[in-house]
Tab-separated table of C-alpha atoms and ligand atoms in Angstrom:
chain	number	residue	atom	x	y	z
M	1	MET	CA	14.691	20.861	16.525
M	2	ALA	CA	11.596	18.855	15.766
M	3	GLU	CA	10.832	16.137	18.271
M	4	LYS	CA	11.779	12.525	17.506
M	5	ILE	CA	8.846	10.278	18.225
M	6	ILE	CA	8.299	6.536	17.904
M	7	LEU	CA	4.971	4.830	17.333
M	8	THR	CA	4.496	1.143	16.719
M	9	GLY	CA	2.452	-1.725	18.069
M	10	ASP	CA	1.028	-5.197	17.828
M	11	ARG	CA	-2.360	-6.811	17.434
M	12	PRO	CA	-3.618	-8.623	20.559
M	13	THR	CA	-4.432	-11.798	18.641
M	14	GLY	CA	-2.049	-14.010	20.605
M	15	ARG	CA	1.101	-14.013	22.668
M	16	LEU	CA	4.107	-12.445	20.948
M	17	HIS	CA	6.609	-14.638	19.158
M	18	VAL	CA	10.292	-14.518	18.281
M	19	GLY	CA	9.379	-13.005	14.874
M	20	HIS	CA	7.985	-9.965	16.668
M	21	TYR	CA	11.084	-9.915	18.776
M	22	VAL	CA	13.638	-9.748	15.959
M	23	GLY	CA	11.316	-7.817	13.632
M	24	SER	CA	10.483	-4.986	15.958
M	25	LEU	CA	10.475	-5.557	19.708
M	26	ARG	CA	14.242	-5.877	20.177
M	27	GLU	CA	14.773	-2.671	18.185
M	28	ARG	CA	12.085	-0.813	20.143
M	29	VAL	CA	13.792	-1.609	23.418
M	30	ARG	CA	17.126	-0.485	22.006
M	31	LEU	CA	15.660	2.779	20.708
M	32	GLN	CA	13.807	3.346	23.981
M	33	ASN	CA	17.066	3.051	25.886
M	34	SER	CA	19.154	5.019	23.373
M	35	GLY	CA	17.915	8.334	24.732
M	36	GLU	CA	17.598	9.593	21.141
M	37	PHE	CA	13.834	9.847	21.234
M	38	ASP	CA	11.669	12.430	22.910
M	39	LYS	CA	8.682	10.128	23.102
M	40	VAL	CA	7.985	6.453	22.550
M	41	TYR	CA	4.427	5.200	22.081
M	42	ILE	CA	3.665	1.489	21.879
M	43	MET	CA	0.127	0.525	21.017
M	44	ILE	CA	-1.822	-2.667	21.611
M	45	ALA	CA	-3.967	-2.564	18.476
M	46	ASP	CA	-7.207	-4.066	19.737
M	47	ALA	CA	-9.446	-2.108	17.349
M	48	GLN	CA	-7.359	-3.362	14.455
M	49	ALA	CA	-7.499	-6.927	15.798
M	50	LEU	CA	-11.299	-6.673	15.787
M	51	THR	CA	-11.304	-5.962	12.046
M	52	ASP	CA	-10.776	-9.674	11.401
M	53	ASN	CA	-12.005	-10.988	14.752
M	54	ALA	CA	-15.299	-9.150	15.124
M	55	GLU	CA	-17.028	-12.337	16.214
M	56	HIS	CA	-14.339	-13.201	18.744
M	57	PRO	CA	-14.008	-10.201	21.050
M	58	GLU	CA	-13.013	-12.532	23.908
M	59	LYS	CA	-9.906	-13.529	21.979
M	60	VAL	CA	-8.875	-9.886	21.702
M	61	ARG	CA	-9.801	-9.127	25.307
M	62	LYS	CA	-7.729	-11.919	26.818
M	63	ASN	CA	-4.703	-11.208	24.668
M	64	ILE	CA	-4.294	-7.584	25.765
M	65	ILE	CA	-2.626	-8.718	28.963
M	66	GLU	CA	-0.532	-11.310	27.109
M	67	VAL	CA	0.910	-8.668	24.800
M	68	ALA	CA	1.458	-6.258	27.697
M	69	LEU	CA	3.322	-8.971	29.639
M	70	ASP	CA	5.485	-9.733	26.605
M	71	TYR	CA	6.342	-6.037	26.282
M	72	LEU	CA	7.396	-5.694	29.882
M	73	ALA	CA	9.261	-8.999	29.690
M	74	CYS	CA	11.321	-7.734	26.746
M	75	GLY	CA	12.290	-4.579	28.579
M	76	LEU	CA	9.822	-1.948	27.458
M	77	ASP	CA	9.807	0.373	30.429
M	78	PRO	CA	6.653	2.333	31.317
M	79	ALA	CA	8.830	5.068	32.796
M	80	LYS	CA	10.260	5.722	29.314
M	81	THR	CA	7.545	4.430	27.014
M	82	THR	CA	3.825	5.080	26.828
M	83	ILE	CA	2.126	1.705	26.432
M	84	PHE	CA	-1.546	2.057	25.552
M	85	VAL	CA	-4.659	0.362	24.197
M	86	GLN	CA	-5.843	1.580	20.787
M	87	SER	CA	-9.608	1.595	21.431
M	88	MET	CA	-9.079	3.721	24.542
M	89	VAL	CA	-8.005	6.539	22.211
M	90	PRO	CA	-11.196	7.308	20.267
M	91	GLN	CA	-9.496	10.177	18.426
M	92	LEU	CA	-7.840	7.509	16.277
M	93	THR	CA	-11.213	6.419	14.926
M	94	GLU	CA	-12.179	9.961	14.099
M	95	LEU	CA	-8.933	10.570	12.233
M	96	THR	CA	-9.437	7.345	10.278
M	97	PHE	CA	-12.826	8.570	9.151
M	98	TYR	CA	-11.383	11.786	7.736
M	99	TYR	CA	-8.436	10.024	6.082
M	100	MET	CA	-10.779	7.611	4.303
M	101	ASN	CA	-11.742	10.493	2.037
M	102	LEU	CA	-8.139	10.859	0.890
M	103	VAL	CA	-7.634	7.261	-0.298
M	104	THR	CA	-9.251	5.393	-3.172
M	105	VAL	CA	-10.621	1.851	-3.002
M	106	SER	CA	-8.301	0.782	-5.800
M	107	ARG	CA	-5.290	2.127	-3.903
M	108	VAL	CA	-6.104	-0.046	-0.897
M	109	GLN	CA	-6.743	-3.008	-3.197
M	110	ARG	CA	-3.219	-2.635	-4.568
M	111	ASN	CA	-1.641	-2.829	-1.097
M	112	PRO	CA	0.362	-6.110	-1.256
M	113	THR	CA	0.079	-6.835	2.488
M	114	VAL	CA	-3.688	-6.408	2.376
M	115	LYS	CA	-3.787	-8.728	-0.645
M	116	THR	CA	-1.790	-11.453	1.123
M	117	GLU	CA	-3.784	-11.142	4.315
M	118	ILE	CA	-7.122	-11.316	2.493
M	119	LYS	CA	-5.979	-14.603	0.954
M	120	MET	CA	-4.613	-15.912	4.235
M	121	ARG	CA	-7.932	-15.262	5.974
M	122	ASN	CA	-10.093	-16.578	3.106
M	123	PHE	CA	-11.745	-13.173	2.873
M	124	GLU	CA	-11.735	-13.173	-0.973
M	125	ALA	CA	-15.508	-13.479	-1.218
M	126	SER	CA	-16.460	-11.197	1.653
M	127	ILE	CA	-14.004	-8.728	3.095
M	128	PRO	CA	-15.183	-6.843	6.179
M	129	VAL	CA	-15.030	-3.120	5.311
M	130	GLY	CA	-13.179	-2.456	8.563
M	131	PHE	CA	-10.469	-4.957	7.650
M	132	PHE	CA	-10.142	-3.486	4.183
M	133	VAL	CA	-9.484	-0.008	5.546
M	134	TYR	CA	-7.087	-0.999	8.306
M	135	PRO	CA	-4.090	0.524	6.471
M	136	ILE	CA	-5.921	3.839	6.731
M	137	SER	CA	-6.481	3.385	10.433
M	138	GLN	CA	-2.781	2.590	10.778
M	139	ALA	CA	-2.016	5.923	9.147
M	140	ALA	CA	-4.230	7.524	11.787
M	141	ASP	CA	-2.328	5.730	14.578
M	142	ILE	CA	1.036	6.870	13.263
M	143	THR	CA	0.113	10.473	12.531
M	144	ALA	CA	-1.953	11.032	15.692
M	145	PHE	CA	1.274	10.815	17.681
M	146	ARG	CA	3.276	12.812	15.113
M	147	ALA	CA	5.568	9.801	14.845
M	148	THR	CA	8.820	10.347	13.004
M	149	THR	CA	10.015	6.733	13.310
M	150	VAL	CA	8.070	3.486	12.990
M	151	PRO	CA	10.069	0.336	13.860
M	152	VAL	CA	8.337	-2.627	12.179
M	153	GLY	CA	8.943	-5.790	10.165
M	154	GLU	CA	9.030	-5.918	6.371
M	155	ASP	CA	5.320	-6.783	6.042
M	156	GLN	CA	4.564	-3.251	7.196
M	157	MET	CA	6.420	-1.480	4.351
M	158	PRO	CA	3.302	-1.057	2.182
M	159	MET	CA	1.453	0.319	5.222
M	160	LEU	CA	4.076	2.970	5.729
M	161	GLU	CA	3.978	3.860	2.049
M	162	GLN	CA	0.236	4.259	2.242
M	163	CYS	CA	0.566	6.359	5.379
M	164	LYS	CA	3.083	8.677	3.730
M	165	GLU	CA	0.732	9.172	0.791
M	166	ILE	CA	-2.050	10.141	3.172
M	167	VAL	CA	0.206	12.613	4.979
M	168	HIS	CA	1.262	14.105	1.670
M	169	LYS	CA	-2.313	14.357	0.446
M	170	PHE	CA	-3.617	15.811	3.709
M	171	ASN	CA	-0.882	18.429	3.882
M	172	SER	CA	-1.334	19.454	0.267
M	173	VAL	CA	-5.117	19.746	0.539
M	174	TYR	CA	-5.435	21.283	4.002
M	175	GLY	CA	-2.018	22.826	4.604
M	176	GLU	CA	1.081	21.549	6.446
M	177	THR	CA	-0.329	19.774	9.513
M	178	LEU	CA	0.836	16.176	9.722
M	179	THR	CA	4.325	14.798	10.339
M	180	MET	CA	5.884	12.581	7.676
M	181	PRO	CA	6.991	9.284	9.291
M	182	GLU	CA	9.948	7.073	8.373
M	183	ILE	CA	10.042	3.294	8.637
M	184	ALA	CA	12.827	1.684	10.721
M	185	LEU	CA	13.437	-1.826	9.415
M	186	PRO	CA	15.610	-4.443	11.126
M	187	GLY	CA	19.217	-4.689	9.978
M	188	ASN	CA	19.155	-8.107	8.309
M	189	ASP	CA	16.838	-10.073	6.030
M	190	ALA	CA	16.191	-12.859	8.534
M	191	CYS	CA	14.875	-10.333	11.051
M	192	MET	CA	12.702	-8.479	8.545
M	193	ARG	CA	10.510	-11.486	7.994
M	194	LEU	CA	11.298	-14.431	10.230
M	195	PRO	CA	9.722	-17.578	8.739
M	196	GLY	CA	7.551	-19.924	10.771
M	197	ILE	CA	8.991	-23.175	12.125
M	198	ASP	CA	7.148	-24.908	9.250
M	199	GLY	CA	9.252	-22.944	6.742
M	200	LYS	CA	6.253	-20.903	5.596
M	201	ALA	CA	6.966	-17.319	4.596
M	202	LYS	CA	6.218	-15.608	7.891
M	203	MET	CA	5.927	-16.582	11.501
M	204	SER	CA	2.461	-15.389	12.373
M	205	LYS	CA	0.099	-15.782	15.278
M	206	SER	CA	-2.665	-16.516	12.804
M	207	LEU	CA	-0.731	-19.384	11.180
M	208	GLY	CA	0.167	-21.237	14.378
M	209	ASN	CA	3.805	-21.712	13.346
M	210	CYS	CA	5.396	-19.741	16.151
M	211	ILE	CA	7.936	-19.973	18.909
M	212	TYR	CA	6.418	-17.749	21.574
M	213	LEU	CA	8.481	-15.587	23.876
M	214	SER	CA	6.608	-17.211	26.751
M	215	ASP	CA	7.131	-20.847	25.649
M	216	SER	CA	8.833	-23.043	28.248
M	217	PRO	CA	12.362	-24.335	27.557
M	218	ALA	CA	10.867	-27.767	26.778
M	219	GLU	CA	8.399	-26.287	24.273
M	220	VAL	CA	11.105	-24.252	22.563
M	221	LYS	CA	13.340	-27.313	22.286
M	222	LYS	CA	10.542	-29.452	20.879
M	223	LYS	CA	9.695	-26.806	18.269
M	224	ILE	CA	13.320	-26.390	17.241
M	225	MET	CA	13.739	-30.152	16.895
M	226	SER	CA	10.689	-30.304	14.602
M	227	MET	CA	11.792	-27.320	12.535
M	228	TYR	CA	11.757	-27.377	8.741
M	229	THR	CA	15.267	-27.773	7.297
M	230	ASP	CA	16.347	-29.128	3.917
M	231	PRO	CA	14.067	-32.046	2.999
M	232	ASP	CA	16.783	-33.506	0.728
M	233	HIS	CA	19.379	-33.545	3.492
M	234	ILE	CA	18.678	-37.098	4.580
M	235	ARG	CA	21.992	-38.547	5.751
M	236	VAL	CA	24.582	-36.588	7.676
M	237	GLU	CA	27.098	-36.913	4.853
M	238	ASP	CA	24.703	-35.459	2.249
M	239	PRO	CA	25.329	-31.871	1.163
M	240	GLY	CA	22.631	-29.573	2.581
M	241	LYS	CA	20.923	-26.368	1.463
M	242	ILE	CA	20.824	-23.343	3.720
M	243	GLU	CA	18.456	-21.270	1.558
M	244	GLY	CA	14.955	-21.651	2.948
M	245	ASN	CA	16.367	-23.743	5.796
M	246	CYS	CA	14.755	-22.273	8.908
M	247	VAL	CA	17.448	-23.362	11.313
M	248	PHE	CA	19.987	-21.241	9.479
M	249	THR	CA	17.586	-18.346	9.026
M	250	TYR	CA	17.029	-18.341	12.797
M	251	LEU	CA	20.762	-18.436	13.372
M	252	ASP	CA	21.078	-15.432	11.040
M	253	ALA	CA	18.591	-13.626	13.264
M	254	PHE	CA	19.922	-14.643	16.686
M	255	CYS	CA	23.476	-15.929	16.538
M	256	ARG	CA	26.426	-13.767	17.557
M	257	PRO	CA	30.128	-14.652	17.075
M	258	GLU	CA	30.647	-15.199	20.829
M	259	HIS	CA	28.047	-17.993	20.823
M	260	PHE	CA	30.525	-20.268	19.027
M	261	ALA	CA	33.210	-20.174	21.699
M	262	LYS	CA	30.518	-20.790	24.281
M	263	TYR	CA	28.386	-23.502	22.696
M	264	LEU	CA	30.075	-24.837	19.559
M	265	PRO	CA	33.841	-24.299	19.812
M	266	ASP	CA	34.589	-26.490	16.757
M	267	TYR	CA	33.490	-23.567	14.603
M	268	GLN	CA	34.496	-19.915	14.637
M	269	SER	CA	31.630	-18.349	12.770
M	270	LEU	CA	28.235	-18.883	11.214
M	271	ASP	CA	29.783	-18.798	7.742
M	272	GLU	CA	32.024	-21.707	8.686
M	273	LEU	CA	29.065	-23.684	10.031
M	274	LYS	CA	27.052	-22.975	6.874
M	275	ALA	CA	29.945	-24.030	4.641
M	276	HIS	CA	30.252	-27.356	6.459
M	277	TYR	CA	26.519	-27.990	6.134
M	278	GLN	CA	26.609	-27.224	2.408
M	279	ARG	CA	29.615	-29.485	1.921
M	280	GLY	CA	27.991	-32.365	3.776
M	281	GLY	CA	28.976	-34.085	7.003
M	282	LEU	CA	27.027	-31.887	9.397
M	283	GLY	CA	23.755	-33.233	10.801
M	284	ASP	CA	20.588	-31.242	11.454
M	285	VAL	CA	20.442	-32.295	15.088
M	286	LYS	CA	23.791	-30.725	15.905
M	287	VAL	CA	22.789	-27.406	14.336
M	288	LYS	CA	19.396	-27.507	16.035
M	289	LYS	CA	20.956	-28.117	19.444
M	290	PHE	CA	23.210	-25.129	18.889
M	291	LEU	CA	20.255	-22.966	17.864
M	292	ASN	CA	18.411	-24.080	20.980
M	293	LYS	CA	21.272	-22.866	23.192
M	294	VAL	CA	21.532	-19.551	21.341
M	295	LEU	CA	17.797	-18.956	21.587
M	296	GLU	CA	17.655	-19.967	25.244
M	297	GLU	CA	20.320	-17.421	26.116
M	298	GLU	CA	18.036	-14.710	24.700
M	299	LEU	CA	14.724	-16.108	25.945
M	300	GLU	CA	15.624	-17.043	29.510
M	301	PRO	CA	15.828	-13.484	30.917
M	302	ILE	CA	12.638	-12.550	29.038
M	303	ARG	CA	10.837	-15.549	30.533
M	304	GLU	CA	12.013	-14.647	34.027
M	305	ARG	CA	10.852	-11.050	33.778
M	306	ARG	CA	7.535	-12.272	32.425
M	307	HIS	CA	7.017	-14.588	35.407
M	308	MET	CA	7.704	-11.644	37.701
M	309	TRP	CA	5.102	-9.438	35.961
M	310	GLU	CA	2.588	-12.304	35.877
M	311	GLN	CA	2.403	-11.918	39.675
M	312	ARG	CA	1.507	-8.213	39.286
M	313	ILE	CA	-1.452	-8.206	36.879
M	314	PRO	CA	-3.385	-5.266	38.443
M	315	GLU	CA	-0.235	-3.161	38.121
M	316	VAL	CA	0.066	-4.092	34.450
M	317	TYR	CA	-3.511	-2.995	33.745
M	318	GLU	CA	-2.796	0.227	35.610
M	319	ILE	CA	0.217	0.854	33.320
M	320	LEU	CA	-2.102	0.424	30.313
M	321	ARG	CA	-4.794	2.658	31.802
M	322	LYS	CA	-2.377	5.468	32.554
M	323	GLY	CA	-0.629	5.047	29.204
M	324	SER	CA	-3.969	5.247	27.407
M	325	GLU	CA	-4.742	8.544	29.149
M	326	VAL	CA	-1.414	10.033	28.107
M	327	ALA	CA	-1.894	8.753	24.552
M	328	ALA	CA	-5.430	10.138	24.307
M	329	ALA	CA	-4.198	13.588	25.343
M	330	ALA	CA	-1.477	13.533	22.682
M	331	ALA	CA	-3.910	12.355	19.991
M	332	ALA	CA	-6.456	14.993	21.020
M	333	ALA	CA	-3.887	17.732	20.451
M	334	THR	CA	-3.224	16.474	16.910
M	335	LEU	CA	-6.910	16.119	16.223
M	336	HIS	CA	-7.429	19.700	17.276
M	337	ASP	CA	-4.933	20.802	14.613
M	338	VAL	CA	-6.479	18.467	12.053
M	339	ARG	CA	-9.960	19.857	12.637
M	340	ALA	CA	-8.675	23.400	12.355
M	341	ALA	CA	-6.828	22.573	9.116
M	342	MET	CA	-9.947	20.915	7.702
M	343	ARG	CA	-12.069	23.903	8.651
M	344	ILE	CA	-14.433	21.821	10.782
M	345	ASN	CA	-13.627	23.576	14.041
M	346	TYR	CA	-16.793	25.697	13.807
M	347	PHE	CA	-17.295	26.512	17.454
M	348	GLU	CA	-13.749	27.759	17.911
M	349	ASP	CA	-14.270	30.301	15.165
M	350	GLU	CA	-15.680	33.434	16.772
M	351	GLU	CA	-15.700	35.252	13.447
M	352	LEU	CA	-17.822	32.533	11.829
M	353	MET	CA	-20.298	32.515	14.658
M	354	HIS	CA	-20.669	36.276	14.789
M	355	GLN	CA	-20.645	37.295	11.174
M	356	PRO	CA	-23.895	38.780	9.905
M	357	TYR	CA	-26.004	36.370	7.886
M	358	GLU	CA	-25.764	36.691	4.136
M	359	PRO	CA	-27.865	34.504	1.849
M	360	GLN	CA	-25.761	32.209	-0.385
M	361	HIS	CA	-26.175	32.090	-4.141
P	1	LIG	P1	-1.482	-11.567	13.014
P	1	LIG	O1	-1.306	-12.939	12.444
P	1	LIG	O2	-2.622	-11.435	13.983
P	1	LIG	O3	-1.449	-10.485	11.965
P	1	LIG	P2	1.310	-11.179	13.425
P	1	LIG	O4	2.050	-12.353	13.955
P	1	LIG	O5	1.404	-10.868	11.965
P	1	LIG	O6	-0.195	-11.347	13.902
P	1	LIG	P3	1.275	-8.386	14.086
P	1	LIG	O7	0.700	-7.960	15.385
P	1	LIG	O8	0.464	-8.240	12.839
P	1	LIG	O9	1.750	-9.923	14.248
P	1	LIG	O10	2.679	-7.651	13.840
P	1	LIG	C1	3.296	-6.852	14.821
P	1	LIG	C2	4.681	-6.415	14.415
P	1	LIG	O11	5.580	-7.507	14.341
P	1	LIG	C3	4.769	-5.726	13.042
P	1	LIG	O12	5.704	-4.693	13.140
P	1	LIG	C4	5.289	-6.804	12.130
P	1	LIG	O13	6.022	-6.262	11.060
P	1	LIG	C5	6.218	-7.577	13.077
P	1	LIG	N1	6.260	-8.987	12.702
P	1	LIG	C6	5.235	-9.859	12.752
P	1	LIG	N2	5.623	-11.067	12.330
P	1	LIG	C7	6.938	-10.964	12.004
P	1	LIG	C8	7.903	-11.879	11.502
P	1	LIG	N3	7.611	-13.135	11.269
P	1	LIG	N4	9.170	-11.426	11.294
P	1	LIG	C9	9.492	-10.137	11.540
P	1	LIG	N5	8.622	-9.223	12.000
P	1	LIG	C10	7.357	-9.629	12.235
P	2	LIG	MG1	0.128	-9.257	11.064
């Protein structure tokens, strides 16, 4: 049977937030521990982060350790998972260069995530070429490890589509070489794209609307209390909307039935709580306090593990160094096959090197 392999990662542009957690991190830890996968690779995408932070390498540099600490805090286990740094695997850059020939400019321009991100970063007038081609480099990351499964949030769907097209194109031009990956999306809508605490479409490091996994209990509480709800829900007795109301979206992502008995025994389920809010008579503060308890239950153990790893920084860098070596060896093996398929493995071809010279016409 073909191996089952996971590849995914995050950009070291800041500490990780609860959107990463429900969108991908929680699922990665579950898959890692499921025993269903032969290999799990998790990448800190520093080269990708530089595509829109070229002038701020310090930002990328200091966030490598933050992301690594968040990984370990959430339960990614270096004994089961290879955690590595993208730029330490130069084969990925080489693969990107070859794949660029298989994709058109207009195809990248049509990528909806690229479109949104160009707007978000005010790149309309001058897009760095490296940023523009990052979907292609993501295809290199995924295929270099022969990944079969890519657990990510919804914003990554167009990237996976683009990657599959590249795999298809490569295999049809050069012969069956690359593995076709599948996306693994979170189970519910709230987790696919967790909104920011300001109610904006997506919680994102770049938008500063995040609850970070490493926030203190006081910070988390303050953020929850300031969270965007229904602006028309002014008095407790007013009927409230739950669509676009972050507090309820977060409950969709985090709340489990047992939380009610524990923290809000007047209600049996989230549906009941929602119905009361919609009817009127339920205040925002009560729901926010409940959300705070639910979130704390999840965040407290993560915070504790993080504090433990924060005392062991040299060990964390060593995990990344070793992981990067393992990753580079795996990527080199794929690249070897890619070069052979593309017929650019000249010096391995004894026949080529020893055939008598014949002038070409
Ligand atoms: P940046 O603003 O630098 O792009 P980001 O917050 O978007 O940072 P990424 O490193 O780009 O984070 O994303 C890492 C992973 O987390 C991806 O799989 C992405 O789909 C997922 N993810 C990011 N934000 C969310 C979110 N708000 N909800 C669900 N998943 C998310
Ligand atoms: Mg992003």
